[in-house]
Amino acid sequence: MNARRRSDDRTETIMQTALDLALEVGYAKLSMEAVAARAGVGKDTIYRRWPSKALLFLDAVLSSRTTGLEHPYTGDIVADLREVMHRAVDLLARPPWGPLYRDLIGEAQHTPEVAAALNERFIRPQTADTLARLKAAQEQGQLAPDFDLDLAFEILSGPLYYRLLITHEPLTPAYLDRVLQAVLAGMGPRP
């Protein structure tokens, strides 16, 4: 049991070291050698757990903060979406998670294993949670019965990624409220 605990502690240390170094030097300059030296482990110890820098970085980023984005079910779809979107902006708009997540998305563009794992471990669960909340609202008559919920999700998340990755304009609660208002005006039930 102690060996297992030491292994878990070492894994946590390596991931935290990778995050710290990525924040200091940027993901592009992050190296397994630097992580090993700062974490006080051999490179072989790292490579036994992660076959590449990209997969180490993926695990480190996703283990650092991916909870708290689940939708509440208060009965008010606008309030529930607003709450989760504000929490997402709070997470993405500032260090440490925002810059790390941007780097992770960048790596996913040319590393298929990272793209697949990011989708499986973060994007799909977030999408499923949002779609379940939208479906419940639709069944309760809060949204038009014929509105395409997959499209609604894409319309809601697109502006966040656009600002996060393309324009680097601020992600603010006021901006999110404008997005929600615009989208929900088209999703609402019709008389």
PDB file of C-alpha atoms in Angstrom:
ATOM      1  CA  MET A   1       0.000   0.000   0.000  1.00  0.00           C
ATOM      2  CA  ASN A   2       2.853   2.423   0.752  1.00  0.00           C
ATOM      3  CA  ALA A   3       4.388   1.766  -2.674  1.00  0.00           C
ATOM      4  CA  ARG A   4       1.050   2.598  -4.297  1.00  0.00           C
ATOM      5  CA  ARG A   5       0.775   5.808  -2.290  1.00  0.00           C
ATOM      6  CA  ARG A   6       4.339   6.824  -3.216  1.00  0.00           C
ATOM      7  CA  SER A   7       3.546   6.148  -6.873  1.00  0.00           C
ATOM      8  CA  ASP A   8       0.371   8.275  -6.681  1.00  0.00           C
ATOM      9  CA  ASP A   9       2.283  11.063  -4.926  1.00  0.00           C
ATOM     10  CA  ARG A  10       5.024  10.920  -7.555  1.00  0.00           C
ATOM     11  CA  THR A  11       2.421  11.083 -10.334  1.00  0.00           C
ATOM     12  CA  GLU A  12       0.836  14.149  -8.739  1.00  0.00           C
ATOM     13  CA  THR A  13       4.236  15.792  -8.298  1.00  0.00           C
ATOM     14  CA  ILE A  14       5.151  15.192 -11.935  1.00  0.00           C
ATOM     15  CA  MET A  15       1.844  16.604 -13.203  1.00  0.00           C
ATOM     16  CA  GLN A  16       2.041  19.669 -10.964  1.00  0.00           C
ATOM     17  CA  THR A  17       5.625  20.251 -12.050  1.00  0.00           C
ATOM     18  CA  ALA A  18       4.579  20.050 -15.700  1.00  0.00           C
ATOM     19  CA  LEU A  19       1.863  22.647 -15.081  1.00  0.00           C
ATOM     20  CA  ASP A  20       4.225  24.945 -13.179  1.00  0.00           C
ATOM     21  CA  LEU A  21       6.857  24.761 -15.911  1.00  0.00           C
ATOM     22  CA  ALA A  22       4.289  25.249 -18.688  1.00  0.00           C
ATOM     23  CA  LEU A  23       3.094  28.411 -16.963  1.00  0.00           C
ATOM     24  CA  GLU A  24       6.680  29.646 -16.572  1.00  0.00           C
ATOM     25  CA  VAL A  25       8.138  28.851 -20.000  1.00  0.00           C
ATOM     26  CA  GLY A  26       5.095  28.022 -22.142  1.00  0.00           C
ATOM     27  CA  TYR A  27       4.020  24.663 -23.426  1.00  0.00           C
ATOM     28  CA  ALA A  28       6.204  24.877 -26.534  1.00  0.00           C
ATOM     29  CA  LYS A  29       9.352  25.068 -24.382  1.00  0.00           C
ATOM     30  CA  LEU A  30       8.224  22.456 -21.872  1.00  0.00           C
ATOM     31  CA  SER A  31      10.466  19.392 -21.908  1.00  0.00           C
ATOM     32  CA  MET A  32      10.370  16.028 -20.222  1.00  0.00           C
ATOM     33  CA  GLU A  33      13.955  16.625 -19.087  1.00  0.00           C
ATOM     34  CA  ALA A  34      13.014  19.836 -17.296  1.00  0.00           C
ATOM     35  CA  VAL A  35       9.984  18.188 -15.669  1.00  0.00           C
ATOM     36  CA  ALA A  36      12.101  15.258 -14.492  1.00  0.00           C
ATOM     37  CA  ALA A  37      14.810  17.531 -13.072  1.00  0.00           C
ATOM     38  CA  ARG A  38      12.424  19.785 -11.186  1.00  0.00           C
ATOM     39  CA  ALA A  39      10.217  16.916  -9.952  1.00  0.00           C
ATOM     40  CA  GLY A  40      13.295  15.041  -8.739  1.00  0.00           C
ATOM     41  CA  VAL A  41      12.599  11.897 -10.757  1.00  0.00           C
ATOM     42  CA  GLY A  42      14.241  10.150 -13.666  1.00  0.00           C
ATOM     43  CA  LYS A  43      12.982  10.577 -17.214  1.00  0.00           C
ATOM     44  CA  ASP A  44      12.197   6.847 -17.254  1.00  0.00           C
ATOM     45  CA  THR A  45       9.773   7.393 -14.373  1.00  0.00           C
ATOM     46  CA  ILE A  46       7.904   9.934 -16.470  1.00  0.00           C
ATOM     47  CA  TYR A  47       8.006   7.916 -19.686  1.00  0.00           C
ATOM     48  CA  ARG A  48       6.584   4.853 -17.884  1.00  0.00           C
ATOM     49  CA  ARG A  49       3.486   6.921 -17.117  1.00  0.00           C
ATOM     50  CA  TRP A  50       3.275   9.103 -20.251  1.00  0.00           C
ATOM     51  CA  PRO A  51       4.779   8.223 -23.624  1.00  0.00           C
ATOM     52  CA  SER A  52       4.938  11.874 -24.674  1.00  0.00           C
ATOM     53  CA  LYS A  53       5.055  15.421 -23.391  1.00  0.00           C
ATOM     54  CA  ALA A  54       1.651  16.031 -24.975  1.00  0.00           C
ATOM     55  CA  LEU A  55      -0.041  13.229 -23.035  1.00  0.00           C
ATOM     56  CA  LEU A  56       1.622  14.301 -19.777  1.00  0.00           C
ATOM     57  CA  PHE A  57       0.383  17.841 -20.374  1.00  0.00           C
ATOM     58  CA  LEU A  58      -3.135  16.597 -21.159  1.00  0.00           C
ATOM     59  CA  ASP A  59      -3.324  14.632 -17.908  1.00  0.00           C
ATOM     60  CA  ALA A  60      -1.857  17.498 -15.922  1.00  0.00           C
ATOM     61  CA  VAL A  61      -4.267  20.096 -17.283  1.00  0.00           C
ATOM     62  CA  LEU A  62      -7.365  17.918 -17.025  1.00  0.00           C
ATOM     63  CA  SER A  63      -6.534  16.748 -13.517  1.00  0.00           C
ATOM     64  CA  SER A  64      -5.945  20.294 -12.328  1.00  0.00           C
ATOM     65  CA  ARG A  65      -9.517  21.578 -12.563  1.00  0.00           C
ATOM     66  CA  THR A  66     -12.354  20.060 -14.502  1.00  0.00           C
ATOM     67  CA  THR A  67     -15.085  19.853 -11.898  1.00  0.00           C
ATOM     68  CA  GLY A  68     -17.704  22.408 -11.002  1.00  0.00           C
ATOM     69  CA  LEU A  69     -19.077  22.826 -14.517  1.00  0.00           C
ATOM     70  CA  GLU A  70     -22.087  20.558 -14.087  1.00  0.00           C
ATOM     71  CA  HIS A  71     -25.492  22.146 -14.667  1.00  0.00           C
ATOM     72  CA  PRO A  72     -27.851  22.677 -11.777  1.00  0.00           C
ATOM     73  CA  TYR A  73     -31.527  21.835 -12.292  1.00  0.00           C
ATOM     74  CA  THR A  74     -33.315  24.748 -10.649  1.00  0.00           C
ATOM     75  CA  GLY A  75     -36.216  24.777 -13.091  1.00  0.00           C
ATOM     76  CA  ASP A  76     -34.943  27.949 -14.785  1.00  0.00           C
ATOM     77  CA  ILE A  77     -32.909  27.106 -17.889  1.00  0.00           C
ATOM     78  CA  VAL A  78     -31.631  30.664 -18.291  1.00  0.00           C
ATOM     79  CA  ALA A  79     -30.349  30.833 -14.710  1.00  0.00           C
ATOM     80  CA  ASP A  80     -28.820  27.360 -14.940  1.00  0.00           C
ATOM     81  CA  LEU A  81     -27.021  28.048 -18.227  1.00  0.00           C
ATOM     82  CA  ARG A  82     -25.875  31.440 -16.968  1.00  0.00           C
ATOM     83  CA  GLU A  83     -24.420  29.920 -13.791  1.00  0.00           C
ATOM     84  CA  VAL A  84     -22.407  27.263 -15.626  1.00  0.00           C
ATOM     85  CA  MET A  85     -21.272  29.618 -18.368  1.00  0.00           C
ATOM     86  CA  HIS A  86     -20.112  32.135 -15.767  1.00  0.00           C
ATOM     87  CA  ARG A  87     -18.160  29.396 -13.977  1.00  0.00           C
ATOM     88  CA  ALA A  88     -16.618  28.348 -17.310  1.00  0.00           C
ATOM     89  CA  VAL A  89     -15.597  31.927 -18.057  1.00  0.00           C
ATOM     90  CA  ASP A  90     -14.174  32.277 -14.574  1.00  0.00           C
ATOM     91  CA  LEU A  91     -12.042  29.216 -15.276  1.00  0.00           C
ATOM     92  CA  LEU A  92     -11.028  30.083 -18.854  1.00  0.00           C
ATOM     93  CA  ALA A  93     -10.555  33.817 -18.620  1.00  0.00           C
ATOM     94  CA  ARG A  94      -7.535  33.821 -16.351  1.00  0.00           C
ATOM     95  CA  PRO A  95      -4.467  31.892 -15.287  1.00  0.00           C
ATOM     96  CA  PRO A  96      -3.643  29.264 -14.575  1.00  0.00           C
ATOM     97  CA  TRP A  97      -6.311  27.190 -16.345  1.00  0.00           C
ATOM     98  CA  GLY A  98      -7.125  29.499 -19.260  1.00  0.00           C
ATOM     99  CA  PRO A  99      -3.631  29.674 -20.786  1.00  0.00           C
ATOM    100  CA  LEU A 100      -3.017  25.982 -20.098  1.00  0.00           C
ATOM    101  CA  TYR A 101      -6.295  24.994 -21.761  1.00  0.00           C
ATOM    102  CA  ARG A 102      -5.480  27.159 -24.806  1.00  0.00           C
ATOM    103  CA  ASP A 103      -2.130  25.381 -25.123  1.00  0.00           C
ATOM    104  CA  LEU A 104      -3.860  22.015 -24.767  1.00  0.00           C
ATOM    105  CA  ILE A 105      -6.310  22.853 -27.555  1.00  0.00           C
ATOM    106  CA  GLY A 106      -3.378  23.977 -29.693  1.00  0.00           C
ATOM    107  CA  GLU A 107      -1.603  20.670 -29.126  1.00  0.00           C
ATOM    108  CA  ALA A 108      -4.798  18.781 -29.961  1.00  0.00           C
ATOM    109  CA  GLN A 109      -4.756  20.344 -33.431  1.00  0.00           C
ATOM    110  CA  HIS A 110      -1.778  18.256 -34.498  1.00  0.00           C
ATOM    111  CA  THR A 111      -1.654  15.362 -32.032  1.00  0.00           C
ATOM    112  CA  PRO A 112      -4.574  12.992 -32.693  1.00  0.00           C
ATOM    113  CA  GLU A 113      -4.138  11.148 -29.369  1.00  0.00           C
ATOM    114  CA  VAL A 114      -4.484  14.413 -27.459  1.00  0.00           C
ATOM    115  CA  ALA A 115      -7.506  15.463 -29.519  1.00  0.00           C
ATOM    116  CA  ALA A 116      -9.224  12.127 -28.905  1.00  0.00           C
ATOM    117  CA  ALA A 117      -8.452  12.122 -25.186  1.00  0.00           C
ATOM    118  CA  LEU A 118      -9.491  15.766 -24.759  1.00  0.00           C
ATOM    119  CA  ASN A 119     -12.788  15.017 -26.472  1.00  0.00           C
ATOM    120  CA  GLU A 120     -13.380  11.861 -24.464  1.00  0.00           C
ATOM    121  CA  ARG A 121     -12.388  13.184 -21.048  1.00  0.00           C
ATOM    122  CA  PHE A 122     -13.540  16.811 -21.142  1.00  0.00           C
ATOM    123  CA  ILE A 123     -15.486  18.007 -24.194  1.00  0.00           C
ATOM    124  CA  ARG A 124     -17.938  15.094 -24.533  1.00  0.00           C
ATOM    125  CA  PRO A 125     -18.880  15.026 -20.830  1.00  0.00           C
ATOM    126  CA  GLN A 126     -19.423  18.806 -20.851  1.00  0.00           C
ATOM    127  CA  THR A 127     -21.486  18.523 -24.029  1.00  0.00           C
ATOM    128  CA  ALA A 128     -23.576  15.652 -22.651  1.00  0.00           C
ATOM    129  CA  ASP A 129     -24.282  17.555 -19.441  1.00  0.00           C
ATOM    130  CA  THR A 130     -25.390  20.670 -21.319  1.00  0.00           C
ATOM    131  CA  LEU A 131     -27.518  18.677 -23.755  1.00  0.00           C
ATOM    132  CA  ALA A 132     -29.208  16.837 -20.875  1.00  0.00           C
ATOM    133  CA  ARG A 133     -30.030  20.176 -19.228  1.00  0.00           C
ATOM    134  CA  LEU A 134     -31.367  21.612 -22.500  1.00  0.00           C
ATOM    135  CA  LYS A 135     -33.460  18.473 -23.101  1.00  0.00           C
ATOM    136  CA  ALA A 136     -34.972  18.707 -19.617  1.00  0.00           C
ATOM    137  CA  ALA A 137     -35.845  22.361 -20.265  1.00  0.00           C
ATOM    138  CA  GLN A 138     -37.364  21.427 -23.599  1.00  0.00           C
ATOM    139  CA  GLU A 139     -39.473  18.706 -21.972  1.00  0.00           C
ATOM    140  CA  GLN A 140     -40.635  21.247 -19.360  1.00  0.00           C
ATOM    141  CA  GLY A 141     -41.765  23.656 -22.097  1.00  0.00           C
ATOM    142  CA  GLN A 142     -39.019  26.212 -21.460  1.00  0.00           C
ATOM    143  CA  LEU A 143     -37.604  25.735 -24.962  1.00  0.00           C
ATOM    144  CA  ALA A 144     -39.320  25.230 -28.295  1.00  0.00           C
ATOM    145  CA  PRO A 145     -40.097  21.527 -28.804  1.00  0.00           C
ATOM    146  CA  ASP A 146     -38.609  21.514 -32.308  1.00  0.00           C
ATOM    147  CA  PHE A 147     -35.388  23.398 -31.523  1.00  0.00           C
ATOM    148  CA  ASP A 148     -32.231  21.489 -32.460  1.00  0.00           C
ATOM    149  CA  LEU A 149     -30.446  21.046 -29.107  1.00  0.00           C
ATOM    150  CA  ASP A 150     -27.135  20.002 -30.662  1.00  0.00           C
ATOM    151  CA  LEU A 151     -27.150  23.217 -32.646  1.00  0.00           C
ATOM    152  CA  ALA A 152     -28.090  25.170 -29.519  1.00  0.00           C
ATOM    153  CA  PHE A 153     -25.063  23.768 -27.717  1.00  0.00           C
ATOM    154  CA  GLU A 154     -22.763  24.702 -30.581  1.00  0.00           C
ATOM    155  CA  ILE A 155     -24.209  28.210 -30.719  1.00  0.00           C
ATOM    156  CA  LEU A 156     -23.739  28.626 -26.965  1.00  0.00           C
ATOM    157  CA  SER A 157     -20.178  27.314 -26.836  1.00  0.00           C
ATOM    158  CA  GLY A 158     -18.908  28.779 -30.110  1.00  0.00           C
ATOM    159  CA  PRO A 159     -18.588  32.388 -28.886  1.00  0.00           C
ATOM    160  CA  LEU A 160     -16.565  31.267 -25.866  1.00  0.00           C
ATOM    161  CA  TYR A 161     -14.056  29.396 -27.995  1.00  0.00           C
ATOM    162  CA  TYR A 162     -14.020  32.204 -30.583  1.00  0.00           C
ATOM    163  CA  ARG A 163     -12.937  34.730 -27.979  1.00  0.00           C
ATOM    164  CA  LEU A 164     -10.669  32.294 -26.133  1.00  0.00           C
ATOM    165  CA  LEU A 165      -8.785  31.094 -29.219  1.00  0.00           C
ATOM    166  CA  ILE A 166      -9.227  33.579 -32.044  1.00  0.00           C
ATOM    167  CA  THR A 167      -9.767  37.161 -30.929  1.00  0.00           C
ATOM    168  CA  HIS A 168      -8.511  36.928 -27.333  1.00  0.00           C
ATOM    169  CA  GLU A 169     -11.159  39.481 -26.410  1.00  0.00           C
ATOM    170  CA  PRO A 170     -12.210  39.298 -22.774  1.00  0.00           C
ATOM    171  CA  LEU A 171     -14.598  36.584 -21.691  1.00  0.00           C
ATOM    172  CA  THR A 172     -16.840  38.436 -19.290  1.00  0.00           C
ATOM    173  CA  PRO A 173     -20.135  37.692 -17.565  1.00  0.00           C
ATOM    174  CA  ALA A 174     -21.707  40.614 -19.456  1.00  0.00           C
ATOM    175  CA  TYR A 175     -20.644  39.099 -22.787  1.00  0.00           C
ATOM    176  CA  LEU A 176     -22.074  35.731 -21.783  1.00  0.00           C
ATOM    177  CA  ASP A 177     -25.347  37.329 -20.789  1.00  0.00           C
ATOM    178  CA  ARG A 178     -25.558  38.880 -24.266  1.00  0.00           C
ATOM    179  CA  VAL A 179     -24.871  35.497 -25.874  1.00  0.00           C
ATOM    180  CA  LEU A 180     -27.491  33.782 -23.724  1.00  0.00           C
ATOM    181  CA  GLN A 181     -30.078  36.449 -24.428  1.00  0.00           C
ATOM    182  CA  ALA A 182     -29.518  36.228 -28.182  1.00  0.00           C
ATOM    183  CA  VAL A 183     -29.574  32.430 -28.292  1.00  0.00           C
ATOM    184  CA  LEU A 184     -32.494  31.925 -25.937  1.00  0.00           C
ATOM    185  CA  ALA A 185     -34.608  34.433 -27.834  1.00  0.00           C
ATOM    186  CA  GLY A 186     -34.519  31.991 -30.752  1.00  0.00           C
ATOM    187  CA  MET A 187     -34.920  28.864 -28.600  1.00  0.00           C
ATOM    188  CA  GLY A 188     -37.916  29.968 -26.570  1.00  0.00           C
ATOM    189  CA  PRO A 189     -41.345  28.435 -26.958  1.00  0.00           C
ATOM    190  CA  ARG A 190     -43.503  30.029 -29.609  1.00  0.00           C
ATOM    191  CA  PRO A 191     -47.052  31.171 -28.892  1.00  0.00           C
TER     192      PRO A 191
END
